[in-house]
CSV table of C-alpha atoms in Angstrom, one decimal:
chain,number,residue,atom,x,y,z
A,1,GLU,CA,320.1,99.6,216.1
A,2,THR,CA,316.4,100.4,216.0
A,3,ASN,CA,314.3,98.1,218.3
A,4,THR,CA,317.3,95.9,219.0
A,5,LEU,CA,318.5,97.1,222.4
A,6,PRO,CA,316.7,98.0,225.6
A,7,PHE,CA,315.4,101.7,225.7
A,8,HIS,CA,316.9,102.8,229.0
A,9,PRO,CA,315.8,103.9,231.5
A,10,PHE,CA,312.3,102.8,230.5
A,11,GLU,CA,313.2,99.3,229.6
A,12,ASN,CA,315.2,96.8,231.6
A,13,HIS,CA,314.9,94.2,228.9
A,14,GLN,CA,314.3,94.5,225.2
A,15,GLY,CA,310.6,94.6,224.4
A,16,ASP,CA,309.4,95.8,227.9
A,17,ILE,CA,307.5,98.6,226.4
A,18,LEU,CA,305.7,96.5,223.8
A,19,ARG,CA,304.9,93.8,226.6
A,20,MET,CA,303.4,96.5,228.8
A,21,GLU,CA,301.4,97.9,226.0
A,22,LYS,CA,300.0,94.4,225.2
A,23,GLU,CA,299.1,93.9,229.0
A,24,HIS,CA,297.4,97.3,228.9
A,25,GLN,CA,295.4,96.2,225.8
A,26,VAL,CA,294.5,92.9,227.5
A,27,LEU,CA,293.3,94.7,230.6
A,28,LYS,CA,291.3,97.0,228.6
A,29,GLU,CA,289.5,94.1,226.9
A,30,LYS,CA,289.0,92.5,230.3
A,31,LEU,CA,287.5,95.7,231.5
A,32,GLN,CA,285.2,95.9,228.6
A,33,GLU,CA,284.3,92.2,229.0
A,34,ALA,CA,283.5,92.8,232.7
A,35,GLU,CA,281.4,95.9,231.9
A,36,GLU,CA,279.5,93.9,229.3
A,37,LYS,CA,279.0,91.0,231.6
A,38,PHE,CA,277.9,93.4,234.4
A,39,GLU,CA,275.3,95.0,232.2
A,40,GLN,CA,274.1,91.6,231.0
A,41,LEU,CA,273.8,90.3,234.5
A,42,GLN,CA,272.0,93.4,235.6
A,43,ASN,CA,269.5,93.3,232.8
A,44,ARG,CA,269.0,89.5,233.5
A,45,ARG,CA,268.4,90.3,237.2
A,46,LEU,CA,266.1,93.1,236.4
A,47,GLU,CA,264.1,90.8,234.0
A,48,GLU,CA,264.0,88.1,236.6
A,49,ILE,CA,262.7,90.6,239.3
A,50,THR,CA,260.1,92.0,237.0
A,51,ALA,CA,259.1,88.5,236.1
A,52,PHE,CA,258.9,87.5,239.7
A,53,GLU,CA,256.9,90.6,240.5
A,54,GLU,CA,254.5,90.0,237.7
A,55,LEU,CA,254.1,86.3,238.7
A,56,LEU,CA,253.4,87.5,242.3
A,57,LYS,CA,250.8,90.0,241.2
A,58,LYS,CA,249.3,87.5,238.9
A,59,SER,CA,249.2,84.9,241.5
A,60,VAL,CA,247.7,87.1,244.1
A,61,GLU,CA,245.1,88.4,241.6
A,62,GLU,CA,244.2,85.1,240.0
A,63,THR,CA,244.6,82.5,242.9
A,64,GLU,CA,244.8,82.6,246.6
A,65,VAL,CA,248.2,81.4,247.6
A,66,SER,CA,248.9,79.9,250.9
A,67,GLN,CA,250.9,81.9,253.4
A,68,ASN,CA,253.6,79.3,253.5
A,69,GLU,CA,254.1,79.4,249.8
A,70,LEU,CA,254.0,83.2,249.7
A,71,ASP,CA,256.7,83.3,252.5
A,72,TRP,CA,258.7,80.7,250.5
A,73,PHE,CA,258.4,82.8,247.4
A,74,HIS,CA,259.6,86.0,249.3
A,75,GLN,CA,262.5,84.2,250.8
A,76,ASP,CA,263.6,82.9,247.5
A,77,SER,CA,263.3,86.4,246.0
A,78,GLU,CA,265.3,87.8,248.8
A,79,ALA,CA,267.9,85.2,248.4
A,80,GLN,CA,268.1,85.8,244.7
A,81,LEU,CA,268.3,89.6,245.3
A,82,LYS,CA,271.1,89.2,247.9
A,83,LYS,CA,273.0,87.0,245.5
A,84,TRP,CA,272.6,89.4,242.8
A,85,GLN,CA,273.7,92.4,245.0
A,86,GLN,CA,276.7,90.4,246.1
A,87,GLU,CA,277.6,89.7,242.5
A,88,LYS,CA,277.0,93.3,241.8
A,89,LYS,CA,279.3,94.4,244.6
A,90,GLU,CA,282.1,91.9,243.4
A,91,ASN,CA,281.7,93.2,239.8
A,92,ARG,CA,282.0,96.8,241.0
A,93,ASP,CA,285.1,95.9,243.0
A,94,ASN,CA,286.6,94.1,240.1
A,95,LEU,CA,285.8,97.1,237.7
A,96,LYS,CA,287.4,99.5,240.1
A,97,ALA,CA,290.6,97.5,240.3
A,98,LEU,CA,290.7,97.2,236.6
A,99,ARG,CA,290.2,100.9,236.1
A,100,SER,CA,293.0,101.5,238.6
A,101,THR,CA,295.4,99.2,236.7
A,102,ALA,CA,294.3,100.7,233.4
A,103,LYS,CA,294.9,104.2,234.8
A,104,LYS,CA,298.4,103.2,235.9
A,105,HIS,CA,299.3,101.7,232.5
A,106,SER,CA,297.9,104.8,230.8
A,107,GLU,CA,300.2,107.1,232.9
A,108,THR,CA,303.1,104.9,232.2
A,109,ASN,CA,302.3,104.9,228.5
A,110,GLU,CA,302.1,108.7,228.5
A,111,ARG,CA,305.5,108.9,230.2
A,112,TYR,CA,307.1,106.7,227.6
A,113,LEU,CA,305.5,108.7,224.9
A,114,LYS,CA,306.8,111.9,226.3
A,115,ALA,CA,310.3,110.4,226.7
A,116,ALA,CA,310.2,109.2,223.0
A,117,ASP,CA,309.1,112.7,221.9
A,118,ASP,CA,312.0,114.2,223.7
A,119,LYS,CA,314.4,111.8,222.1
A,120,GLU,CA,312.9,112.5,218.7
A,121,LYS,CA,313.5,116.3,219.3
A,122,GLN,CA,317.2,115.6,220.2
A,123,TYR,CA,317.5,113.5,217.0
A,124,HIS,CA,316.0,116.2,214.9
A,125,GLU,CA,318.4,118.8,216.5
A,126,CYS,CA,321.4,116.6,215.9
A,127,LEU,CA,320.3,116.0,212.3
A,128,ASN,CA,319.9,119.6,211.6
A,129,THR,CA,323.4,120.3,213.0
A,130,PHE,CA,324.9,117.5,210.8
A,131,LEU,CA,323.1,118.9,207.7
A,132,GLU,CA,324.4,122.3,208.4
A,133,THR,CA,327.9,121.1,208.9
A,134,SER,CA,327.7,119.0,205.7
A,135,ASN,CA,326.5,121.9,203.6
A,136,LYS,CA,329.3,124.0,205.0
A,137,PHE,CA,332.0,121.4,204.1
A,138,ALA,CA,330.2,120.9,200.7
A,139,ASN,CA,330.5,124.6,199.9
A,140,GLU,CA,334.2,124.7,201.1
A,141,LYS,CA,334.8,121.6,199.0
A,142,GLY,CA,333.3,123.3,195.8
A,143,LYS,CA,335.5,126.4,196.4
A,144,LEU,CA,338.6,124.2,196.8
A,145,GLU,CA,337.8,122.3,193.6
A,146,GLU,CA,337.4,125.7,191.7
A,147,LEU,CA,340.7,126.8,193.1
A,148,ILE,CA,342.4,123.5,192.1
A,149,LYS,CA,340.9,123.6,188.7
A,150,LYS,CA,342.1,127.3,188.2
A,151,SER,CA,345.5,126.2,189.6
A,152,GLN,CA,345.7,123.3,187.2
A,153,GLY,CA,344.8,125.6,184.3
A,154,ASP,CA,347.6,128.0,185.3
A,155,SER,CA,350.1,125.1,185.8
A,156,GLN,CA,349.3,123.8,182.3
A,157,GLU,CA,349.8,127.3,180.9
A,158,CYS,CA,353.1,127.7,182.7
A,159,VAL,CA,354.2,124.2,181.3
A,160,LYS,CA,353.3,125.4,177.8
A,161,ARG,CA,355.3,128.5,178.2
A,162,ALA,CA,358.2,126.6,179.7
A,163,VAL,CA,358.2,124.1,176.8
A,164,LYS,CA,358.1,127.1,174.3
A,165,ALA,CA,361.0,128.8,176.1
A,166,GLU,CA,363.1,125.6,176.1
A,167,VAL,CA,362.4,125.0,172.4
A,168,SER,CA,363.4,128.6,171.7
A,169,VAL,CA,366.6,128.3,173.6
A,170,LEU,CA,367.5,124.9,171.9
A,171,GLN,CA,366.6,126.4,168.4
A,172,THR,CA,368.8,129.4,169.2
A,173,TRP,CA,371.7,127.2,170.3
A,174,LYS,CA,371.2,125.0,167.1
A,175,GLU,CA,371.1,128.0,164.7
A,176,THR,CA,374.3,129.5,166.4
A,177,GLU,CA,376.3,126.2,166.0
A,178,VAL,CA,374.9,125.7,162.6
A,179,TRP,CA,376.0,129.2,161.6
A,180,LYS,CA,379.4,128.7,163.0
A,181,LEU,CA,379.9,125.3,161.2
A,182,LYS,CA,378.6,126.7,158.0
A,183,GLY,CA,380.8,129.7,158.3
A,184,THR,CA,383.8,127.4,158.8
A,185,ILE,CA,382.8,125.4,155.6
A,186,ALA,CA,382.4,128.6,153.6
A,187,LYS,CA,385.9,129.6,154.6
A,188,ALA,CA,387.3,126.3,153.8
A,189,GLU,CA,385.6,126.3,150.4
A,190,GLY,CA,387.0,129.8,149.8
A,191,ASN,CA,390.5,128.5,150.7
A,192,ILE,CA,390.0,125.7,148.1
A,193,ARG,CA,389.0,128.0,145.5
A,194,THR,CA,392.1,130.2,146.1
A,195,LEU,CA,394.3,127.1,146.1
A,196,LYS,CA,392.8,125.9,142.8
A,197,ALA,CA,393.4,129.2,141.2
A,198,LEU,CA,397.1,129.1,142.4
A,199,SER,CA,397.4,125.5,141.1
A,200,SER,CA,397.5,126.6,137.5
A,201,SER,CA,401.3,126.9,137.7
A,202,ALA,CA,402.9,123.6,137.1
A,203,SER,CA,405.7,124.1,139.7
A,204,THR,CA,403.3,124.5,142.6
A,205,ALA,CA,400.6,122.1,141.4
A,206,PRO,CA,401.7,119.0,143.4
A,207,VAL,CA,402.0,120.9,146.7
A,208,LEU,CA,398.7,122.7,146.3
A,209,LYS,CA,397.0,119.4,145.3
A,210,SER,CA,397.8,117.8,148.6
A,211,GLN,CA,396.6,121.1,150.4
A,212,ILE,CA,393.4,121.0,148.5
A,213,ASP,CA,392.7,117.3,149.4
A,214,LEU,CA,393.3,118.2,153.0
A,215,TRP,CA,390.8,121.0,152.9
A,216,GLU,CA,388.2,118.8,151.3
A,217,ILE,CA,388.7,116.2,154.0
A,218,PHE,CA,388.3,119.0,156.6
A,219,ILE,CA,385.1,120.2,154.9
A,220,SER,CA,383.7,116.6,154.8
A,221,ASN,CA,384.5,116.3,158.6
A,222,VAL,CA,382.8,119.7,159.4
A,223,LYS,CA,379.7,118.7,157.3
A,224,LYS,CA,379.4,115.4,159.3
A,225,GLN,CA,379.7,117.5,162.5
A,226,LEU,CA,377.0,119.8,161.2
A,227,GLU,CA,374.6,116.9,160.5
A,228,LYS,CA,375.3,115.5,164.0
A,229,VAL,CA,374.6,118.9,165.6
A,230,GLU,CA,371.4,119.4,163.7
A,231,ALA,CA,370.1,115.9,164.3
A,232,GLU,CA,370.9,116.0,168.1
A,233,TYR,CA,369.3,119.4,168.6
A,234,GLU,CA,366.2,118.3,166.6
A,235,GLU,CA,366.0,115.3,168.9
A,236,LYS,CA,366.2,117.4,172.0
A,237,ILE,CA,363.5,119.8,170.6
A,238,GLU,CA,361.1,116.8,170.0
A,239,GLN,CA,361.8,115.4,173.5
A,240,VAL,CA,360.9,118.8,175.0
A,241,LYS,CA,357.8,119.0,173.0
A,242,ASN,CA,356.8,115.5,174.1
A,243,GLY,CA,357.1,116.5,177.8
A,244,ALA,CA,360.6,115.4,178.6
A,245,ARG,CA,362.5,117.3,181.3
A,246,ASN,CA,366.3,118.1,181.8
A,247,CYS,CA,366.9,118.3,178.1
A,248,LEU,CA,368.1,122.0,178.2
A,249,SER,CA,371.8,121.3,177.5
A,250,LYS,CA,374.1,122.2,174.7
A,251,VAL,CA,375.2,119.4,172.1
A,252,GLU,CA,378.8,118.5,172.6
A,253,ILE,CA,380.8,120.0,169.6
A,254,VAL,CA,384.1,118.1,168.5
A,255,ASP,CA,386.7,120.7,167.4
A,256,VAL,CA,387.8,119.6,163.9
A,257,PRO,CA,391.4,120.9,163.4
A,258,SER,CA,391.9,122.8,160.2
A,259,PRO,CA,394.8,122.1,157.8
């Protein structure tokens, strides 16, 4: 908004200060011109008087001038002198008026300059206050950013520990279920070995053969269940490692009835 609005209370309209400064400059130039004109006129009148006096002296010395011509010459000189004195008085009055106007504008200009200095001081005070506040907020922002950075690091570390814990739990559940199923398979294989040993007798061979077949089917089903459990637990572990949530649940185990 610099130089776009009136500067109250020193301007009623935009540009009043500049206009008064221009008027002040014009008056100074007129004053200087009047002084120069006055000096030129004074010098010219002095030169004219000197010339007239020399002419009078020369005329008196060289020739005898009639009394009428001498009276006429004196009258003319007096008239010229009065005219010059009148012009001198007018020039002095004009000079006095110009000096009074110049003084008035000078005082007004000093008043405006003082007001401008006061406004500039207020501006610098406001600027310093703003800078202090800005620096304070910048320091607080830096502290908050450091705290956020530290919190993010702690959060990432917690996430890593949580993932590790979830993977450990899933791995434990997997190993437990696998151990149970492998134990079931081992018992079933032991039963098959016992039945095969007893099937050497011809009288019991047909009955035991059917029992052996049932146990082999049972072992096959349990192995399928084992593969399913291992695959699903591995899938859950990979999901947890990749950042998935709500994966911490046991794999559903289908109970395979034994023969």
